[in-house]
Tab-separated table of C-alpha atoms in Angstrom:
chain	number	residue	atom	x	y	z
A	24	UNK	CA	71.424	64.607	-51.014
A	25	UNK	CA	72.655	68.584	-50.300
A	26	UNK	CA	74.691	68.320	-53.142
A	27	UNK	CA	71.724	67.028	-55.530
A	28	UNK	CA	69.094	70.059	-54.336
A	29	UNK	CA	71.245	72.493	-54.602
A	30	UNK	CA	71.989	71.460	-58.236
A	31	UNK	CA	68.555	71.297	-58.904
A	32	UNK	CA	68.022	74.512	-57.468
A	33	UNK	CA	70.696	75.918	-59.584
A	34	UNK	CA	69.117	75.286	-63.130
A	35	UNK	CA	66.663	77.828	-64.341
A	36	UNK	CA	63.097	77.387	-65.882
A	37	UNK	CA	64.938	77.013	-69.486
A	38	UNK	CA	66.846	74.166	-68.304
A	39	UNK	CA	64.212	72.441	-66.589
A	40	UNK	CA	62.412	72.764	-69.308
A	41	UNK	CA	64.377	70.612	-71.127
A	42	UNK	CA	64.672	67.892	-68.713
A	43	UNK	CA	62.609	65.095	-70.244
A	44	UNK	CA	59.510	63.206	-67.811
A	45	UNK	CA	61.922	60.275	-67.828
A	46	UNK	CA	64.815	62.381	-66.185
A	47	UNK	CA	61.999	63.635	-63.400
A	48	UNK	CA	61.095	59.951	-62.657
A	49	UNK	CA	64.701	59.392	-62.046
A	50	UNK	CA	64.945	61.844	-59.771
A	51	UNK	CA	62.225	61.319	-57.712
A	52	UNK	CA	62.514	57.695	-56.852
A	53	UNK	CA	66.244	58.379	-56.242
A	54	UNK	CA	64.987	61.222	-53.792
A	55	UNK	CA	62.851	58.778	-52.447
A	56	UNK	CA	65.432	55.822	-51.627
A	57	UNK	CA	67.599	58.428	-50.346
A	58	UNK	CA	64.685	59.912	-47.774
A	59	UNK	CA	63.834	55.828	-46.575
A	60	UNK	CA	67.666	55.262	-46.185
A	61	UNK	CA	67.997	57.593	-43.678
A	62	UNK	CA	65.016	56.148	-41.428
A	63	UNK	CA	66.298	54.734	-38.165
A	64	UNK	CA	64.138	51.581	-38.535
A	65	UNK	CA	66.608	50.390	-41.571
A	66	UNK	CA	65.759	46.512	-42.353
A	67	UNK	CA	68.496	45.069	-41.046
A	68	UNK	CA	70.043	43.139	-44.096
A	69	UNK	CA	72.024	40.852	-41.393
A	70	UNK	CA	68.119	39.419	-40.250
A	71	UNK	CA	68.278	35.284	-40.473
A	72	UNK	CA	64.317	34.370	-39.576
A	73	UNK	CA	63.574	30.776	-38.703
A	74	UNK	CA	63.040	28.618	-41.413
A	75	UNK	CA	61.712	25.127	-39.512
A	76	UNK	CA	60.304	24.134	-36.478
A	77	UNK	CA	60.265	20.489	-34.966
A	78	UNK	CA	59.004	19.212	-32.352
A	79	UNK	CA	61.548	17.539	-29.764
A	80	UNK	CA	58.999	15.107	-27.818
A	81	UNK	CA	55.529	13.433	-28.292
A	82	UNK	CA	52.806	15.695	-29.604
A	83	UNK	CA	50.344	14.392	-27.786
A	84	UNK	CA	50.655	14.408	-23.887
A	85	UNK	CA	48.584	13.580	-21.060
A	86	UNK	CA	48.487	15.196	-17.854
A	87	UNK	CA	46.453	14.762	-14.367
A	88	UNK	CA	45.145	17.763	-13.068
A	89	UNK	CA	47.895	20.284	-11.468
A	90	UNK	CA	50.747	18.181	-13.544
A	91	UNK	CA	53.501	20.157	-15.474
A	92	UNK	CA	54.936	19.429	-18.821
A	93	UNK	CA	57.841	21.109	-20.635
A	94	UNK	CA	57.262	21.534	-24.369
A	95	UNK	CA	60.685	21.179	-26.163
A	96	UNK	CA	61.528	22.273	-29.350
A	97	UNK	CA	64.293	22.145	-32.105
A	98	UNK	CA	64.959	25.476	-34.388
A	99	UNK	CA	66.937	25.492	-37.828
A	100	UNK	CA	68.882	27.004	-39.030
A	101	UNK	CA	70.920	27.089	-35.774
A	102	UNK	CA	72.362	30.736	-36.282
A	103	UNK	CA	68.717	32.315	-36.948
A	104	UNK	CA	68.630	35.664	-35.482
A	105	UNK	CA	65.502	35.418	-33.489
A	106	UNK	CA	64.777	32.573	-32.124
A	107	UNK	CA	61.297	33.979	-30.220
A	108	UNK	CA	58.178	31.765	-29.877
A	109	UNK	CA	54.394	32.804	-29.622
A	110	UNK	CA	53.207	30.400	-27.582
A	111	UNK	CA	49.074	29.784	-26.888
A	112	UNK	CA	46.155	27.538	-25.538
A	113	UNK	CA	42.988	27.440	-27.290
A	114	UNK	CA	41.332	26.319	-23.924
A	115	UNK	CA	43.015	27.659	-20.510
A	116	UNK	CA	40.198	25.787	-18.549
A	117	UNK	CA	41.972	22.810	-19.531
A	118	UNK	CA	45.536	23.716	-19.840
A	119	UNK	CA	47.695	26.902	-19.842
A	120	UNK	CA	51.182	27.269	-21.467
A	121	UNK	CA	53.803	30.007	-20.111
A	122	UNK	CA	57.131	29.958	-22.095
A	123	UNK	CA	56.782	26.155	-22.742
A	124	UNK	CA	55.715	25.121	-19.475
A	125	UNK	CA	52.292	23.390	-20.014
A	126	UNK	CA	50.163	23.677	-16.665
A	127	UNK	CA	47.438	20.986	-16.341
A	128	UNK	CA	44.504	23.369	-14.728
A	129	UNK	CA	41.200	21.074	-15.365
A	130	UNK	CA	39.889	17.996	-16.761
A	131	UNK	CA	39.207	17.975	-20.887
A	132	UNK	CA	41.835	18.535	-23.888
A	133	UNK	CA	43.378	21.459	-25.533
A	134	UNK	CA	45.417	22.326	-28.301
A	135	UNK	CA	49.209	24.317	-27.616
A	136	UNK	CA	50.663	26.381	-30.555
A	137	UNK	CA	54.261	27.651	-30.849
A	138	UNK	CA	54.387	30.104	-33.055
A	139	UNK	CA	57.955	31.789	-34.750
A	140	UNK	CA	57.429	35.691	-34.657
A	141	UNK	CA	60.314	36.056	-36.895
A	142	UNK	CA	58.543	33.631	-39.724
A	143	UNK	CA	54.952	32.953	-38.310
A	144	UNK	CA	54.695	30.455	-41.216
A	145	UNK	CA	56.277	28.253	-38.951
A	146	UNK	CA	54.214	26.829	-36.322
A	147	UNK	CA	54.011	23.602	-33.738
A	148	UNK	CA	50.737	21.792	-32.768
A	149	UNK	CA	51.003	19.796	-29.459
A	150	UNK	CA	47.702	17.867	-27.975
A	151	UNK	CA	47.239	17.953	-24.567
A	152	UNK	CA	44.777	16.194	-22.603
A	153	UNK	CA	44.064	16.491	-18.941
A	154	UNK	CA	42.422	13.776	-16.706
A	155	UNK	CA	40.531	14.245	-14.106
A	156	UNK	CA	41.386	13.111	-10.112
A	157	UNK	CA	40.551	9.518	-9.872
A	158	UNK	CA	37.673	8.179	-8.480
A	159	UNK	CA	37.933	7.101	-5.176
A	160	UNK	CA	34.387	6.496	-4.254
A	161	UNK	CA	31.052	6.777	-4.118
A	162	UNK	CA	28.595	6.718	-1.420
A	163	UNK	CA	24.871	7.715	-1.366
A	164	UNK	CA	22.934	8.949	1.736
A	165	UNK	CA	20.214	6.146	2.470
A	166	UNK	CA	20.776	2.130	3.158
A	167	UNK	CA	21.366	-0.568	0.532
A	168	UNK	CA	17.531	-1.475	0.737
A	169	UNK	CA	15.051	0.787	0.530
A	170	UNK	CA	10.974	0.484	0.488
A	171	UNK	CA	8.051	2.845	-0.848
A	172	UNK	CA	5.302	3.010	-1.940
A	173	UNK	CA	3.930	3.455	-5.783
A	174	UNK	CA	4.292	7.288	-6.614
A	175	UNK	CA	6.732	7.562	-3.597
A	176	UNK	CA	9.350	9.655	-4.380
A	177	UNK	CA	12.817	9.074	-2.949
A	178	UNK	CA	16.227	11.760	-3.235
A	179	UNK	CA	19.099	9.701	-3.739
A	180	UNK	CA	22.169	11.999	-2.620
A	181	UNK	CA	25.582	10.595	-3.740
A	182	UNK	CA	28.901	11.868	-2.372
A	183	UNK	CA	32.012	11.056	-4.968
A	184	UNK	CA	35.765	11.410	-3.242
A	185	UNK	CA	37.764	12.870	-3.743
A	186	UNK	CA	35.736	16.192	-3.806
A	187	UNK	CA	38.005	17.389	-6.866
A	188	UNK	CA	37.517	14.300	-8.926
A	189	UNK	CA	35.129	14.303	-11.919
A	190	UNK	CA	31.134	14.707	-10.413
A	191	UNK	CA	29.520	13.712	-13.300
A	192	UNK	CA	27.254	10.358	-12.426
A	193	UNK	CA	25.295	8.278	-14.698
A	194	UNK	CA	21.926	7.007	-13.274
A	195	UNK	CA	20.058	4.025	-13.947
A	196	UNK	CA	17.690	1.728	-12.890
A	197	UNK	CA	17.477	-2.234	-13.665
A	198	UNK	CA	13.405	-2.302	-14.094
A	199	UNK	CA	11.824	1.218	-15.428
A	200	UNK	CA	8.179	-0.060	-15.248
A	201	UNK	CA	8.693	-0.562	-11.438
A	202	UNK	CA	11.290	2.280	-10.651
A	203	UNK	CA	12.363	5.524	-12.462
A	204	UNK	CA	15.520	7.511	-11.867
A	205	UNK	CA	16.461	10.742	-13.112
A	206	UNK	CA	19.959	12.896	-13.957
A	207	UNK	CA	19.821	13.890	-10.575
A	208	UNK	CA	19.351	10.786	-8.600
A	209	UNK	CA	15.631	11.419	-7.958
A	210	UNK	CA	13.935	7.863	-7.807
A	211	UNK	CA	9.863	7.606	-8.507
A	212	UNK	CA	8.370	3.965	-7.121
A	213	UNK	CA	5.929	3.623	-10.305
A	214	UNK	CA	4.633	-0.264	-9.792
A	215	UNK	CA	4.808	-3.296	-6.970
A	216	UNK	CA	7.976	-4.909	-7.521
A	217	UNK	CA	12.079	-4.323	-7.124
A	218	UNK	CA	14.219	-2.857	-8.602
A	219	UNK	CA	18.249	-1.683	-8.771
A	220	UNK	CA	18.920	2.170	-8.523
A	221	UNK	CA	23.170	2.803	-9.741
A	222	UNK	CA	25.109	5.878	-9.777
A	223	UNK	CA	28.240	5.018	-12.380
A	224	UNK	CA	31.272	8.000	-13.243
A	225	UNK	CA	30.741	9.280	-16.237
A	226	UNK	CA	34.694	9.023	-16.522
A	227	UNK	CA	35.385	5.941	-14.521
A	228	UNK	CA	32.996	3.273	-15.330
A	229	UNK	CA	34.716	0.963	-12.896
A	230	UNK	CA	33.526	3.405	-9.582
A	231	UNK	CA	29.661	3.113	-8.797
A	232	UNK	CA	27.186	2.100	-5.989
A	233	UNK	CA	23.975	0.899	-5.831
A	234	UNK	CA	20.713	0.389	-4.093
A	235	UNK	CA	17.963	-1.916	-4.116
A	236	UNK	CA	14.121	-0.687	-3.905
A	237	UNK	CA	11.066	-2.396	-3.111
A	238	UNK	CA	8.351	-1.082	-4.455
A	239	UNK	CA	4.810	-1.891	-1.940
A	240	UNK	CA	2.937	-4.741	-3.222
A	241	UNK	CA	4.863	-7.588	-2.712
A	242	UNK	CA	4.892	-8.244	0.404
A	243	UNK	CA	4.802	-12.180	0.896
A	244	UNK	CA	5.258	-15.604	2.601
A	245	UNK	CA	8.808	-16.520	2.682
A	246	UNK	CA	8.952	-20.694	3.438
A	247	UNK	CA	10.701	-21.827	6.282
A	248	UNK	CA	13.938	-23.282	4.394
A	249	UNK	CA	14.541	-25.280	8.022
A	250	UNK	CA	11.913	-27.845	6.567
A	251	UNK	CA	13.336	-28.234	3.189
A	252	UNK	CA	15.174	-31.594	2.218
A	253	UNK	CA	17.004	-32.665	-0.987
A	254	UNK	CA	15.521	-35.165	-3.809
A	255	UNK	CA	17.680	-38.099	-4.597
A	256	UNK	CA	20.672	-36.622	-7.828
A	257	UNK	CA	20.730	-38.777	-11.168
A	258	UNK	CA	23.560	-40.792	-11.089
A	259	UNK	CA	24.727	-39.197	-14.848
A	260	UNK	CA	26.001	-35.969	-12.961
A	261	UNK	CA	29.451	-35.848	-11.659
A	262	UNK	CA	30.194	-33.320	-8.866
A	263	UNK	CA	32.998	-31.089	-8.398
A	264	UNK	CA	35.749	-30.694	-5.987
A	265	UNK	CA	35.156	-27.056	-5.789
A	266	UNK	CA	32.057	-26.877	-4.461
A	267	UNK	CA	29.444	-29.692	-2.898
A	268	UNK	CA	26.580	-32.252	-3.834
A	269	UNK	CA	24.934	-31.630	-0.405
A	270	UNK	CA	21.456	-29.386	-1.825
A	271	UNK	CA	21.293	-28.308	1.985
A	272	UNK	CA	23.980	-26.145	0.906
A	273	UNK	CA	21.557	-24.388	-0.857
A	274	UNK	CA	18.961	-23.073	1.745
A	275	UNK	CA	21.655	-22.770	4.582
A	276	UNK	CA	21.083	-18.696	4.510
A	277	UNK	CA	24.823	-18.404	3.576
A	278	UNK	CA	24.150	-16.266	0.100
A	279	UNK	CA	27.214	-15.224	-0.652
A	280	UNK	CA	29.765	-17.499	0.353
A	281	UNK	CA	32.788	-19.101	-1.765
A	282	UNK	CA	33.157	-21.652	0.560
A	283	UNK	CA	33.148	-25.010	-1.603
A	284	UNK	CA	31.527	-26.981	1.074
A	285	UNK	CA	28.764	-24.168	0.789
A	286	UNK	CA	28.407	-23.615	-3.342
A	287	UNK	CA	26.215	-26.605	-4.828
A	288	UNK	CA	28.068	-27.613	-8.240
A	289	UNK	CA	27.296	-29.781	-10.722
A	290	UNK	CA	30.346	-30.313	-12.915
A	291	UNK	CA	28.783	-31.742	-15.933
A	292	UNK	CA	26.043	-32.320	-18.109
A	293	UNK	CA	24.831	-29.496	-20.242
A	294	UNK	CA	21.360	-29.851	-18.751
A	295	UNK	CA	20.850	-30.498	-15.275
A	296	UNK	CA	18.435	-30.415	-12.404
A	297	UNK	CA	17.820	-30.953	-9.186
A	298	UNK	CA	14.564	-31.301	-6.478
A	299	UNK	CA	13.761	-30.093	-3.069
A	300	UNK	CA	11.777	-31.338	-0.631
A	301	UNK	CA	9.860	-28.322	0.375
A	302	UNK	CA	8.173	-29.856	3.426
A	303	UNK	CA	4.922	-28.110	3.191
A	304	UNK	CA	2.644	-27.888	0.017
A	305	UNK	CA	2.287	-24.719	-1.062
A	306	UNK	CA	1.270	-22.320	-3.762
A	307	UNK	CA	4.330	-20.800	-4.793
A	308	UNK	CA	4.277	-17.062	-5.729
A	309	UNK	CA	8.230	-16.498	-6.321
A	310	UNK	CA	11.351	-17.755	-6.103
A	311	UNK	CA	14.640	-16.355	-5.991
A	312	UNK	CA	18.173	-17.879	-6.718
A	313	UNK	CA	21.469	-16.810	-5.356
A	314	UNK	CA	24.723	-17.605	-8.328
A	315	UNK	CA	28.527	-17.404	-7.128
A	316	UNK	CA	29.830	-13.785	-6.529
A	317	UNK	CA	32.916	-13.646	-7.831
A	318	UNK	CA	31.218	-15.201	-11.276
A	319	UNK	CA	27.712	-13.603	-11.325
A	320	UNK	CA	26.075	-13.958	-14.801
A	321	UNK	CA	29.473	-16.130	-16.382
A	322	UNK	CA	30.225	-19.635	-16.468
A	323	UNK	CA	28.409	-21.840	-14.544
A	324	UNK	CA	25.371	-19.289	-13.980
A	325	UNK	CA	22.090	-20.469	-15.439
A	326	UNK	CA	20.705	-18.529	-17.885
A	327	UNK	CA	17.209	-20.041	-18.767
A	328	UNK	CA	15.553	-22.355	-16.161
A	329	UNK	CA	12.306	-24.500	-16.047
A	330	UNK	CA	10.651	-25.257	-12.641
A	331	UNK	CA	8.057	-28.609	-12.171
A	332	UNK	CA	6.269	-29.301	-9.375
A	333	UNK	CA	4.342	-32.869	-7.975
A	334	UNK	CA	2.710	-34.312	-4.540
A	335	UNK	CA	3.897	-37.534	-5.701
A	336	UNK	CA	6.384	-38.904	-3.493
A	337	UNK	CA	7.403	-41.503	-5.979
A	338	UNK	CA	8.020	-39.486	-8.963
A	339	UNK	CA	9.770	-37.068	-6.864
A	340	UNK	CA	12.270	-39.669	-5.399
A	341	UNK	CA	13.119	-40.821	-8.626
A	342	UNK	CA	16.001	-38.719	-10.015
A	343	UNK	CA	15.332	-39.554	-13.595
A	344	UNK	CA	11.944	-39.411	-13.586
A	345	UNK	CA	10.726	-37.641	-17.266
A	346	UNK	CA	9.445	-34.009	-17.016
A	347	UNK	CA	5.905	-35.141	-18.235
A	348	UNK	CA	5.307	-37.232	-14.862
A	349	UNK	CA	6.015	-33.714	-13.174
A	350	UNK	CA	3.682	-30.514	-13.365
A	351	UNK	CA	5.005	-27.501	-15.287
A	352	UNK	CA	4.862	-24.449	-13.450
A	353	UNK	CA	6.976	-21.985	-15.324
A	354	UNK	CA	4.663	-20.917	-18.985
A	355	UNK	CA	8.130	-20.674	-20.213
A	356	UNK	CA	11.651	-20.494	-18.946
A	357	UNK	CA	12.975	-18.160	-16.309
A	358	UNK	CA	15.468	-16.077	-17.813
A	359	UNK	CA	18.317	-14.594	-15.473
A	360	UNK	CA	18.165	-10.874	-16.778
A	361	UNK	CA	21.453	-8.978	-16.389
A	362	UNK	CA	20.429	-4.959	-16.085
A	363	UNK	CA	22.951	-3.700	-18.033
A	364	UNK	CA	22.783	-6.173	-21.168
A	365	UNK	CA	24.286	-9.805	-22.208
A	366	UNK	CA	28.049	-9.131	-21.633
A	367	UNK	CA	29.730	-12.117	-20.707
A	368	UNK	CA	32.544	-10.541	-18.295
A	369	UNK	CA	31.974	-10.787	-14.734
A	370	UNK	CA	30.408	-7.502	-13.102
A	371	UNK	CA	32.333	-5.281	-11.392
A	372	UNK	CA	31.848	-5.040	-6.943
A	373	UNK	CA	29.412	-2.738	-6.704
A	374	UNK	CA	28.233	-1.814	-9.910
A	375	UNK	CA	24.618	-2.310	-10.903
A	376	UNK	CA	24.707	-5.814	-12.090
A	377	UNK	CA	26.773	-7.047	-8.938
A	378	UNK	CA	24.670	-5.295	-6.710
A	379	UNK	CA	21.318	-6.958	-8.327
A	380	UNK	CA	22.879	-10.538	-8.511
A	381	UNK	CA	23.666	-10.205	-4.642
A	382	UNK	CA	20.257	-9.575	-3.659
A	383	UNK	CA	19.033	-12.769	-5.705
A	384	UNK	CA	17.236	-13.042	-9.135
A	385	UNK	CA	13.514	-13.126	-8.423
A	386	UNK	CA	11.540	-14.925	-10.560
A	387	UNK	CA	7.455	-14.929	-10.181
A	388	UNK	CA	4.845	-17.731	-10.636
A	389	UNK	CA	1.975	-17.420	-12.199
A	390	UNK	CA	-1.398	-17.180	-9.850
A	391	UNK	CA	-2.763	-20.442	-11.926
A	392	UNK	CA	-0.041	-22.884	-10.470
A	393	UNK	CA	-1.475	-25.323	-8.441
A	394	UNK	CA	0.257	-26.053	-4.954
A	395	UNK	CA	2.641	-28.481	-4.486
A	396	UNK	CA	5.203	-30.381	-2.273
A	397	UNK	CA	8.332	-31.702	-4.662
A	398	UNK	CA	9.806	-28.923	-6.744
A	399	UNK	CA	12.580	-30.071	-9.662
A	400	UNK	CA	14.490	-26.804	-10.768
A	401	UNK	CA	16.018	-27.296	-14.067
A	402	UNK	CA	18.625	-25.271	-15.971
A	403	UNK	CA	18.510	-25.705	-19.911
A	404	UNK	CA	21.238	-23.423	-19.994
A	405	UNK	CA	24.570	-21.396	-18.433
A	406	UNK	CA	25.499	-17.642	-19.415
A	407	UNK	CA	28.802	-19.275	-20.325
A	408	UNK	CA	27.141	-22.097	-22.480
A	409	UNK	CA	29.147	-24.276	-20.420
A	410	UNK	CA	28.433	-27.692	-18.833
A	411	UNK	CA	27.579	-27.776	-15.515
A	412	UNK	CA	25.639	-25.635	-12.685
A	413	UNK	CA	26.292	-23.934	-9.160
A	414	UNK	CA	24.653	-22.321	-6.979
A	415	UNK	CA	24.936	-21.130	-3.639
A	416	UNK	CA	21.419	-20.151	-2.194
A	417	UNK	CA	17.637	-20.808	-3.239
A	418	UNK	CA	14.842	-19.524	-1.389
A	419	UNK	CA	10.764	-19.439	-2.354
A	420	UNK	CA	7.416	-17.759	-1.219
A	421	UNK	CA	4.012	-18.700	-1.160
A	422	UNK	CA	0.729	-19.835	0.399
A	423	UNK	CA	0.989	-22.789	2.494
A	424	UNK	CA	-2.286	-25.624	2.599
């Protein structure tokens, strides 16, 4: 470079003046590859970038909260001169990464780039989601049975453990016209009747609890069960080994029992019935029936039911007596009513649908029915469409004559 300036320097305005533009071109761009070659940040011409990333493990990984996870990765060519990775998190609520370590930090999904700096072309996707503490529990502050008043309002308070675990609850209530519940657990008594308040996880559908309100209003005459009897059984049903043909099984006051000398069970027959001896005659106002818990609203259940009444002796004691000898006092059929919809699986303990089945399905009488001794309860059908029918408690209100 001396040697070319002072050449240059060395020709005088005649000479130069002869140089042509194409010479001057020349010699600029060879003065300015000589000035950039003599920059200390040369490109290093020995430089061998990544050219391919791959991913040495699943790309999609799933973590509990405060889990680890080591993100592995293979880089070609094998002799690249910088091997360096970007790495990132496009949601550190949910998951942070520190030189390939993936940290678990809260419940909800993120996405982990590695990046090449030496060819950011090159880049590795990995899908992480993060679940949150499981469900333990959950508990509310007031008893499993609670009463009010209409336009009483109630604060439901629920406690889910562990305190870490997802919070989120979803509220519901198994008869709006009679109760309401809100996001927040607030319950409003809005008519005379019952009704089933659950808190479910949002995230674990399997975790609730439930209560049961009564709403003022129906207050009633419970009959003394000690005075009921059972009606002779049609000798077409057979009865099975699993459970009893002894009705008094029935109103013994033990609801909930899977004893089989305490669940009444008919073992065929698609329709059935049975009668009761009520002992008094009465003008019945409700009823309420009492299925098998581990099989509430499945199998054997009844689904749709017909109740007749009579204050004849004869027809009563006659187990295949027609229907038209007996009085119809249902306008139509009972229908068991499953809060949460017609799915055939068995509800879960202590989810909404267990919880209401456990306190009995109520069904109400019309204030036209005329009183009566004999009552025949019917089932036309089973939630499982099955034959058969069992049953382990049966109880009814009225006014006694």
């Amino acid at each position: 470079m001396r040697i070319f300036l002072e050449r240059l320097n060395s020709l005088n305005f005649s000479t130069m003046y002869h140089i042509s533009l194409k010479h001057i071109l020349c010699v600029l761009t060879a003065m300015v590859l000589l000035t950039n070659c003599s920059k200390e940040d040369d490109i290093d011409l020995n430089t061998i970038p990544i050219s391919e990333l791959q991913l040495d493990g699943p790309d999609y990984i799933l973590l509990s909260k405060g889990a680890k996870s080591t993100v592995r990765l293979r880089i070609f060519p094998s002799n690249t001169t910088d091997k360096s990775i970007e790495w990132k998190s496009n949601n550190e609520e949910v998951a942070t990464i520190n030189n390939g370590v993936i940290t678990a930090v809260g419940a909800g999904n993120a996405l982990i780039t590695a990046t090449s700096n030496s060819n950011p072309e090159k880049k590795i996707e990995i899908r992480v989601r993060v679940n949150p503490t499981p469900i333990e529990s959950i508990r509310f502050n007031v008893s499993s049975t609670i009463p009010l008043d209409p336009n009483q309002d109630l604060q439901i308070i629920s406690v889910v453990m562990p305190q870490d675990a997802d919070q989120e609850l979803v509220w519901m209530s198994s008869d709006k016209s009679i109760v309401s519940v809100d996001n927040e657990g607030k319950v409003r008594a809005l008519s005379p009747g019952e009704a089933i308040i659950s808190a479910t996880s949002a995230s674990d559908e399997t975790k609730s609890a439930s209560i049961r309100i009564i709403v003022g209003g129906t207050n009633e005459n419970m009959l003394d069960n000690s005075k009921f009897s059972g009606l002779p059984h049609s000798s077409r049903y057979n009865f099975s080994q699993w459970g009893t043909s002894d009705l008094s099984a029935l109103w013994d006051n033990e609801y909930n029992s899977l004893s089989a000398d305490r669940i009444f069970y008919i073992d065929n027959e698609k329709i059935t019935h049975f009668g009761i001896d009520l002992g008094v005659k009465a003008k019945l106002t409700s009823m309420r029936y009492w299925g098998r818990k581990d099989n509430f609203f499945t199998m054997r259940h009844p689904k749709k039911i017909m109740i007749y009444g009579t204050n004849d002796s004869e027809v009563a004691n006659n187990a295949d007596s027609p229907d038209e000898d007996w009085i119809l006092l249902t306008e139509v059929p009972f229908k068991s009513f499953r809060p949460s919809g017609e799915s055939l699986d068995p509800p879960l303990e202590g989810d909404m649908d267990w919880t209401f089945a456990m306190f009995g399905e109520r069904y109400t009488f019309s204030n036209t029915v005329p009183a009566v001794r004999y009552v025949r309860f019917k089932c036309l059908e089973t939630w499982g469409n099955v034959e058969g029918f069992w049953g382990t408690e049966i109880a009814f209100w009225g006014t006694v004559e």
